[in-house]
CSV table of C-alpha atoms in Angstrom, one decimal:
chain,number,residue,atom,x,y,z
O,1,MET,CA,0.0,0.0,0.0
O,2,ASN,CA,1.3,3.4,-1.0
O,3,LYS,CA,-0.2,6.4,0.9
O,4,GLN,CA,1.0,9.0,-1.6
O,5,PRO,CA,-1.8,11.4,-2.5
O,6,LEU,CA,-1.3,10.9,-6.2
O,7,ARG,CA,-3.7,12.7,-8.6
O,8,ILE,CA,-4.6,10.3,-11.4
O,9,ALA,CA,-6.4,11.0,-14.7
O,10,LEU,CA,-8.0,8.0,-16.5
O,11,VAL,CA,-9.0,8.5,-20.1
O,12,ARG,CA,-11.6,6.1,-21.5
O,13,LEU,CA,-14.0,8.1,-23.8
O,14,THR,CA,-16.2,5.4,-25.2
O,15,ALA,CA,-18.1,3.1,-25.5
O,16,LEU,CA,-20.5,2.4,-22.7
O,17,GLY,CA,-19.5,-1.2,-22.3
O,18,ASP,CA,-15.8,-0.4,-22.3
O,19,ILE,CA,-16.3,2.3,-19.6
O,20,ILE,CA,-18.3,-0.2,-17.5
O,21,ASN,CA,-15.7,-2.9,-18.0
O,22,GLY,CA,-12.9,-0.5,-17.1
O,23,ALA,CA,-14.5,0.8,-13.9
O,24,VAL,CA,-13.1,-2.2,-11.9
O,25,VAL,CA,-9.7,-0.5,-12.0
O,26,LEU,CA,-11.0,2.2,-9.5
O,27,GLN,CA,-11.2,-0.1,-6.5
O,28,LEU,CA,-7.8,-1.6,-7.5
O,29,ILE,CA,-6.1,1.7,-7.6
O,30,LYS,CA,-7.7,2.6,-4.2
O,31,LYS,CA,-6.4,-0.6,-2.8
O,32,HIS,CA,-2.9,0.3,-3.6
O,33,TYR,CA,-3.1,4.0,-3.4
O,34,PRO,CA,-5.9,4.7,-0.8
O,35,ASN,CA,-5.2,8.5,-0.8
O,36,ALA,CA,-5.2,8.9,-4.6
O,37,GLN,CA,-7.5,11.4,-6.2
O,38,ILE,CA,-8.8,9.8,-9.3
O,39,GLU,CA,-10.6,11.6,-12.2
O,40,TRP,CA,-12.1,10.1,-15.3
O,41,PHE,CA,-12.5,11.7,-18.7
O,42,CYS,CA,-15.2,10.3,-21.0
O,43,GLU,CA,-17.7,11.2,-23.6
O,44,GLU,CA,-20.4,13.5,-22.2
O,45,VAL,CA,-23.2,11.1,-23.0
O,46,PHE,CA,-21.6,8.3,-20.8
O,47,ALA,CA,-20.7,10.5,-17.8
O,48,PRO,CA,-23.8,9.8,-15.8
O,49,ILE,CA,-22.9,6.1,-15.4
O,50,LEU,CA,-19.7,7.1,-13.5
O,51,GLN,CA,-21.1,10.1,-11.6
O,52,GLN,CA,-21.3,9.7,-7.8
O,53,HIS,CA,-18.9,6.7,-7.9
O,54,PRO,CA,-17.4,6.5,-4.4
O,55,ASP,CA,-13.8,6.1,-5.8
O,56,LEU,CA,-13.9,8.9,-8.3
O,57,ASP,CA,-13.3,12.4,-7.3
O,58,LYS,CA,-14.5,13.9,-10.6
O,59,VAL,CA,-15.9,12.9,-14.0
O,60,HIS,CA,-15.0,15.1,-16.9
O,61,ALA,CA,-17.6,15.0,-19.7
O,62,VAL,CA,-15.6,15.5,-23.0
O,63,PRO,CA,-17.9,16.5,-25.9
O,64,VAL,CA,-15.9,14.9,-28.7
O,65,LYS,CA,-18.9,13.6,-30.7
O,66,ARG,CA,-20.8,16.9,-30.3
O,67,ILE,CA,-17.7,18.9,-31.6
O,68,LYS,CA,-17.6,16.7,-34.7
O,69,LYS,CA,-21.4,16.9,-35.2
O,70,GLU,CA,-21.7,20.6,-34.8
O,71,LYS,CA,-18.3,21.5,-36.2
O,72,SER,CA,-18.1,24.2,-33.6
O,73,LEU,CA,-14.8,25.9,-33.4
O,74,ALA,CA,-15.9,27.7,-30.2
O,75,LEU,CA,-16.8,24.4,-28.5
O,76,LEU,CA,-13.5,22.9,-29.5
O,77,LYS,CA,-11.5,25.9,-28.0
O,78,THR,CA,-13.6,25.7,-24.8
O,79,THR,CA,-13.0,22.0,-24.5
O,80,ILE,CA,-9.2,22.2,-25.1
O,81,THR,CA,-9.0,25.0,-22.5
O,82,GLU,CA,-10.9,23.0,-19.9
O,83,LEU,CA,-8.7,20.0,-20.6
O,84,LYS,CA,-5.5,21.9,-20.2
O,85,SER,CA,-6.8,23.5,-17.0
O,86,SER,CA,-7.9,20.3,-15.4
O,87,GLY,CA,-4.4,19.3,-14.2
O,88,PRO,CA,-1.7,19.0,-13.1
O,89,PHE,CA,-1.9,15.2,-12.7
O,90,ASP,CA,0.9,12.9,-11.4
O,91,LYS,CA,-0.2,10.2,-13.9
O,92,ILE,CA,-2.4,10.2,-17.0
O,93,ILE,CA,-3.4,6.7,-18.2
O,94,ASP,CA,-5.0,6.3,-21.6
O,95,MET,CA,-7.1,3.1,-21.2
O,96,GLN,CA,-8.4,3.3,-24.8
O,97,GLY,CA,-5.5,3.4,-27.2
O,98,LEU,CA,-7.1,5.5,-29.9
O,99,ILE,CA,-5.7,8.6,-31.4
O,100,LYS,CA,-8.7,10.6,-30.2
O,101,SER,CA,-8.2,9.4,-26.6
O,102,ALA,CA,-4.4,9.9,-26.8
O,103,VAL,CA,-5.0,13.6,-28.1
O,104,VAL,CA,-7.4,14.2,-25.2
O,105,ALA,CA,-4.8,12.8,-22.8
O,106,ARG,CA,-2.1,15.1,-24.4
O,107,PHE,CA,-4.2,18.2,-23.7
O,108,ILE,CA,-4.5,17.1,-20.1
O,109,GLY,CA,-0.8,16.8,-19.7
O,110,LYS,CA,2.5,15.2,-20.7
O,111,ASN,CA,2.9,12.4,-18.2
O,112,ILE,CA,0.9,9.9,-20.1
O,113,HIS,CA,1.0,6.0,-20.0
O,114,GLY,CA,-0.7,3.8,-22.5
O,115,PHE,CA,-0.4,0.8,-24.8
O,116,ASP,CA,2.7,0.6,-27.0
O,117,SER,CA,2.4,0.7,-30.7
O,118,ALA,CA,2.2,-3.1,-31.1
O,119,SER,CA,-0.8,-3.4,-28.7
O,120,ALA,CA,-2.7,-0.1,-29.0
O,121,ARG,CA,-6.0,-0.3,-31.1
O,122,GLU,CA,-4.5,2.4,-33.2
O,123,SER,CA,-0.7,2.3,-33.1
O,124,ALA,CA,-0.2,6.0,-33.7
O,125,ALA,CA,-1.8,6.7,-30.3
O,126,SER,CA,1.5,5.6,-28.7
O,127,TRP,CA,3.3,8.5,-30.2
O,128,PHE,CA,1.6,10.7,-27.6
O,129,TYR,CA,2.8,8.7,-24.5
O,130,LYS,CA,5.7,9.1,-22.2
O,131,THR,CA,5.6,5.6,-21.1
O,132,SER,CA,3.8,2.5,-22.5
O,133,SER,CA,2.9,-1.1,-21.8
O,134,HIS,CA,2.9,-4.1,-24.2
O,135,ILE,CA,-0.3,-5.9,-23.5
O,136,PRO,CA,-1.4,-7.8,-26.7
O,137,TYR,CA,-4.6,-6.6,-28.3
O,138,GLU,CA,-5.9,-10.0,-28.4
O,139,ASN,CA,-5.9,-10.3,-24.5
O,140,ASN,CA,-9.1,-10.2,-22.5
O,141,VAL,CA,-10.4,-6.6,-22.5
O,142,ILE,CA,-10.9,-6.4,-18.7
O,143,ARG,CA,-7.4,-7.8,-18.2
O,144,ARG,CA,-6.0,-5.2,-20.7
O,145,ASN,CA,-7.8,-2.4,-18.7
O,146,ILE,CA,-6.4,-3.7,-15.4
O,147,ASP,CA,-2.9,-4.4,-16.6
O,148,VAL,CA,-2.3,-1.0,-18.3
O,149,VAL,CA,-3.3,0.8,-15.2
O,150,ALA,CA,-1.4,-1.6,-12.9
O,151,GLU,CA,1.9,-1.2,-14.9
O,152,ALA,CA,1.5,2.5,-15.0
O,153,LEU,CA,1.1,2.6,-11.2
O,154,ASP,CA,3.6,-0.2,-10.4
O,155,PHE,CA,1.3,-2.8,-8.8
O,156,SER,CA,0.0,-6.2,-9.9
O,157,VAL,CA,-3.5,-7.8,-9.8
O,158,THR,CA,-4.2,-11.5,-9.6
O,159,ASP,CA,-7.1,-13.4,-11.2
O,160,GLU,CA,-8.4,-14.1,-7.6
O,161,GLU,CA,-8.6,-10.4,-7.0
O,162,ILE,CA,-10.7,-9.9,-10.0
O,163,LEU,CA,-13.0,-12.7,-9.2
O,164,ASN,CA,-13.5,-11.4,-5.7
O,165,LYS,CA,-14.0,-7.8,-6.7
O,166,LYS,CA,-16.6,-5.5,-5.0
O,167,PRO,CA,-19.4,-4.4,-7.2
O,168,CYS,CA,-18.1,-1.7,-9.4
O,169,PHE,CA,-21.5,0.2,-9.3
O,170,GLN,CA,-24.2,0.3,-6.6
O,171,PRO,CA,-27.9,0.0,-7.6
O,172,GLN,CA,-30.3,2.7,-6.6
O,173,GLU,CA,-33.9,2.3,-5.6
O,174,ARG,CA,-35.7,-0.7,-6.9
O,175,PRO,CA,-37.8,0.2,-10.0
O,176,ALA,CA,-41.5,-0.1,-9.7
O,177,PHE,CA,-41.8,-2.5,-12.5
O,178,LEU,CA,-39.7,-5.0,-10.5
O,179,ALA,CA,-42.1,-5.0,-7.6
O,180,SER,CA,-43.5,-8.4,-7.9
O,181,LYS,CA,-42.0,-11.3,-5.9
O,182,THR,CA,-41.3,-13.5,-8.9
O,183,LYS,CA,-37.7,-13.7,-10.3
O,184,HIS,CA,-36.9,-11.1,-12.9
O,185,ILE,CA,-34.7,-11.6,-15.9
O,186,ALA,CA,-33.4,-8.5,-17.8
O,187,MET,CA,-33.0,-9.2,-21.5
O,188,VAL,CA,-30.8,-6.8,-23.4
O,189,ILE,CA,-32.0,-7.1,-26.9
O,190,GLY,CA,-30.0,-4.4,-28.7
O,191,ALA,CA,-26.4,-3.9,-29.7
O,192,SER,CA,-24.1,-1.6,-31.5
O,193,TRP,CA,-24.7,-3.3,-34.9
O,194,PRO,CA,-27.3,-5.8,-36.2
O,195,SER,CA,-25.1,-8.8,-36.5
O,196,LYS,CA,-24.5,-8.6,-32.7
O,197,GLU,CA,-28.2,-9.0,-32.0
O,198,TYR,CA,-29.8,-12.3,-31.2
O,199,PRO,CA,-33.0,-12.6,-33.3
O,200,LYS,CA,-36.2,-11.3,-31.9
O,201,GLN,CA,-38.1,-14.4,-32.7
O,202,LYS,CA,-35.5,-16.4,-30.7
O,203,PHE,CA,-35.8,-14.0,-27.9
O,204,SER,CA,-39.5,-14.7,-27.9
O,205,GLU,CA,-38.8,-18.4,-27.8
O,206,LEU,CA,-36.4,-17.8,-24.9
O,207,CYS,CA,-39.1,-16.0,-22.9
O,208,PHE,CA,-41.4,-19.0,-23.5
O,209,ALA,CA,-38.6,-21.4,-22.3
O,210,LEU,CA,-38.4,-19.3,-19.2
O,211,GLU,CA,-42.1,-18.9,-18.6
O,212,SER,CA,-41.9,-19.1,-14.8
O,213,TYR,CA,-39.9,-15.9,-14.7
O,214,HIS,CA,-40.6,-12.2,-15.5
O,215,CYS,CA,-38.6,-11.1,-18.5
O,216,ILE,CA,-37.9,-7.3,-18.7
O,217,LEU,CA,-36.9,-6.2,-22.2
O,218,ILE,CA,-34.3,-3.4,-22.1
O,219,TRP,CA,-34.1,-1.2,-25.2
O,220,GLY,CA,-32.1,2.0,-26.0
O,221,ASN,CA,-33.7,3.4,-29.2
O,222,GLU,CA,-36.9,3.3,-31.2
O,223,ARG,CA,-35.9,0.4,-33.4
O,224,GLU,CA,-35.0,-1.6,-30.3
O,225,LYS,CA,-38.3,-0.6,-28.7
O,226,GLU,CA,-40.2,-2.1,-31.7
O,227,TYR,CA,-38.1,-5.2,-31.4
O,228,ALA,CA,-39.1,-5.4,-27.7
O,229,GLU,CA,-42.7,-4.9,-28.5
O,230,PHE,CA,-42.6,-7.8,-31.0
O,231,ILE,CA,-41.2,-10.0,-28.3
O,232,ALA,CA,-43.7,-8.9,-25.7
O,233,GLU,CA,-46.7,-9.6,-28.0
O,234,ARG,CA,-45.6,-13.2,-28.4
O,235,ALA,CA,-44.4,-13.9,-24.8
O,236,PRO,CA,-47.0,-13.3,-22.0
O,237,ASN,CA,-44.2,-13.2,-19.3
O,238,ALA,CA,-42.3,-10.4,-21.0
O,239,THR,CA,-42.7,-6.8,-20.4
O,240,VAL,CA,-41.1,-3.9,-22.3
O,241,ALA,CA,-39.2,-1.7,-19.9
O,242,PRO,CA,-39.8,2.0,-20.0
O,243,LYS,CA,-37.1,4.3,-21.4
O,244,LEU,CA,-34.2,4.2,-19.0
O,245,SER,CA,-31.7,6.8,-18.1
O,246,LEU,CA,-28.2,5.4,-17.3
O,247,ALA,CA,-28.9,5.7,-13.5
O,248,GLN,CA,-32.2,3.8,-14.1
O,249,LEU,CA,-30.5,1.2,-16.1
O,250,ARG,CA,-28.0,0.6,-13.3
O,251,ALA,CA,-30.9,0.3,-10.9
O,252,THR,CA,-32.6,-2.3,-13.1
O,253,ILE,CA,-29.7,-4.4,-13.7
O,254,GLY,CA,-28.7,-4.3,-10.0
O,255,HIS,CA,-32.2,-5.6,-8.9
O,256,CYS,CA,-32.7,-8.3,-11.6
O,257,ASP,CA,-31.9,-11.9,-10.7
O,258,LEU,CA,-30.3,-12.6,-14.1
O,259,ILE,CA,-29.3,-10.6,-17.1
O,260,ILE,CA,-29.3,-12.2,-20.6
O,261,GLY,CA,-28.1,-10.2,-23.5
O,262,ASN,CA,-26.0,-9.3,-26.5
O,263,ASP,CA,-22.4,-8.2,-26.3
O,264,THR,CA,-23.2,-4.6,-25.3
O,265,GLY,CA,-22.9,-2.2,-22.3
O,266,PRO,CA,-26.0,-3.1,-20.3
O,267,THR,CA,-25.1,-6.8,-20.4
O,268,HIS,CA,-21.5,-6.0,-19.2
O,269,LEU,CA,-23.0,-4.0,-16.3
O,270,ALA,CA,-24.1,-7.3,-14.8
O,271,TRP,CA,-20.6,-8.5,-14.4
O,272,ALA,CA,-19.6,-5.1,-13.1
O,273,MET,CA,-22.3,-5.2,-10.5
O,274,ASN,CA,-21.7,-8.9,-9.6
O,275,ARG,CA,-25.0,-10.0,-11.0
O,276,PRO,CA,-25.6,-13.3,-12.8
O,277,SER,CA,-25.4,-13.0,-16.6
O,278,ILE,CA,-25.3,-14.8,-19.9
O,279,THR,CA,-23.7,-12.9,-22.8
O,280,LEU,CA,-24.4,-14.0,-26.4
O,281,PHE,CA,-21.7,-13.9,-29.0
O,282,GLY,CA,-21.6,-14.2,-32.7
O,283,PRO,CA,-19.1,-11.8,-34.5
O,284,THR,CA,-17.3,-11.1,-31.2
O,285,ASN,CA,-16.1,-13.5,-28.5
O,286,THR,CA,-15.5,-14.0,-24.8
O,287,ARG,CA,-12.4,-11.7,-25.0
O,288,MET,CA,-15.1,-9.1,-24.3
O,289,ILE,CA,-16.1,-10.4,-20.8
O,290,TYR,CA,-14.5,-11.9,-17.7
O,291,GLU,CA,-16.2,-15.2,-17.2
O,292,THR,CA,-17.0,-16.3,-13.7
O,293,PRO,CA,-19.2,-19.1,-12.2
O,294,ILE,CA,-22.1,-16.6,-12.4
O,295,ASN,CA,-21.1,-14.8,-15.6
O,296,LEU,CA,-21.4,-17.1,-18.5
O,297,ALA,CA,-21.3,-17.0,-22.3
O,298,CYS,CA,-23.1,-18.7,-25.2
O,299,GLU,CA,-21.1,-18.6,-28.5
O,300,SER,CA,-21.8,-19.3,-32.1
O,301,ASP,CA,-19.3,-21.6,-33.9
O,302,SER,CA,-17.8,-18.5,-35.7
O,303,LYS,CA,-14.0,-18.2,-35.9
O,304,VAL,CA,-13.6,-14.7,-34.7
O,305,ASP,CA,-10.5,-12.6,-35.7
O,306,ILE,CA,-10.7,-9.9,-33.1
O,307,ASN,CA,-8.3,-7.8,-35.2
O,308,LYS,CA,-10.8,-7.8,-38.1
O,309,ILE,CA,-14.3,-8.1,-36.8
O,310,ASP,CA,-16.7,-9.3,-39.5
O,311,LYS,CA,-19.8,-7.1,-39.1
O,312,GLN,CA,-21.6,-9.4,-41.6
O,313,ASP,CA,-21.2,-12.4,-39.4
O,314,PHE,CA,-24.8,-13.2,-38.3
O,315,SER,CA,-23.8,-16.5,-36.8
O,316,ILE,CA,-25.4,-15.4,-33.4
O,317,GLU,CA,-28.6,-16.6,-35.0
O,318,THR,CA,-27.4,-20.2,-34.8
O,319,ILE,CA,-27.2,-20.1,-30.9
O,320,ASP,CA,-29.8,-22.6,-29.6
O,321,VAL,CA,-32.5,-21.2,-27.4
O,322,ASP,CA,-32.3,-24.3,-25.2
O,323,GLU,CA,-28.6,-23.8,-24.5
O,324,ILE,CA,-29.3,-20.3,-23.1
O,325,ALA,CA,-32.4,-21.5,-21.2
O,326,ASP,CA,-30.6,-24.3,-19.5
O,327,LYS,CA,-27.8,-22.0,-18.4
O,328,ALA,CA,-30.3,-19.5,-17.2
O,329,LYS,CA,-32.2,-22.0,-15.1
O,330,ARG,CA,-29.0,-23.2,-13.5
O,331,LEU,CA,-28.0,-19.6,-12.6
O,332,LEU,CA,-31.5,-18.8,-11.3
O,333,ALA,CA,-31.4,-21.9,-9.1
O,334,LEU,CA,-28.2,-20.7,-7.5
O,335,ASN,CA,-29.6,-17.3,-6.8
């Protein structure tokens, strides 16, 4: 344990699932540097998931997407000024390894640590770093997050520590639509692109296979809402969730007995909150999660090249409903 009052900046701008998976590093930093002041820089749309985190002193909402969309020179200048005035920091850690995250880090300060050119998602990002770590891109994403932070701050983390982590986020008040005494299954039906989505007809069949439980259909946009309504019309035990803020999503996931979903942020939130989950994979694979006795995966037979994701790989459609249902029933029996 090092009692130095270090001021640490973490840069992970996007996406929701990656920010959620990265949040485990906060408790690990605090374990080794209990007096550290930790601040996180992320895209403004994702800032609410981190706000009020007990291990974070501040969340900086960086409007990179809005700057691009509005093409606003004034907003760009304001953002750069705010980034430059946010320091000084003893250590800046780029957990993302993209040029955009490295540029943000460089505006914050010079003492940046990140992935080396051979292991960053975009090798040119490493040009902005003072020090770097070689952590193969093919490694598990949660391990990569942990290892780049641990190397930057000179400590190590065992697999046992990860398995025994505290919940990374705390649920808020139980949502009213989870008031019944039956067990609740959150089904995360959307994803960032169509080939990562389990078919709506199969989700309907899955609800039928789990007819003794209340299935809550989580959606994030109008297309996904229509998808949820399709399922609910065919499965009497399924309910379309209301539109959820990130705080409400956290409360919903935290109070459900099981989460089943595609490879996307809300599903990853289950692992982060120590809730049972089953993640469905087609064009991606289990590199994206940290499997535990209560956090399982169902994969297609696709041979995934993580360095060249095939967005036209719809093999997730081949995952058998019974395989998912059997795993779900086992997890619900444990809970």
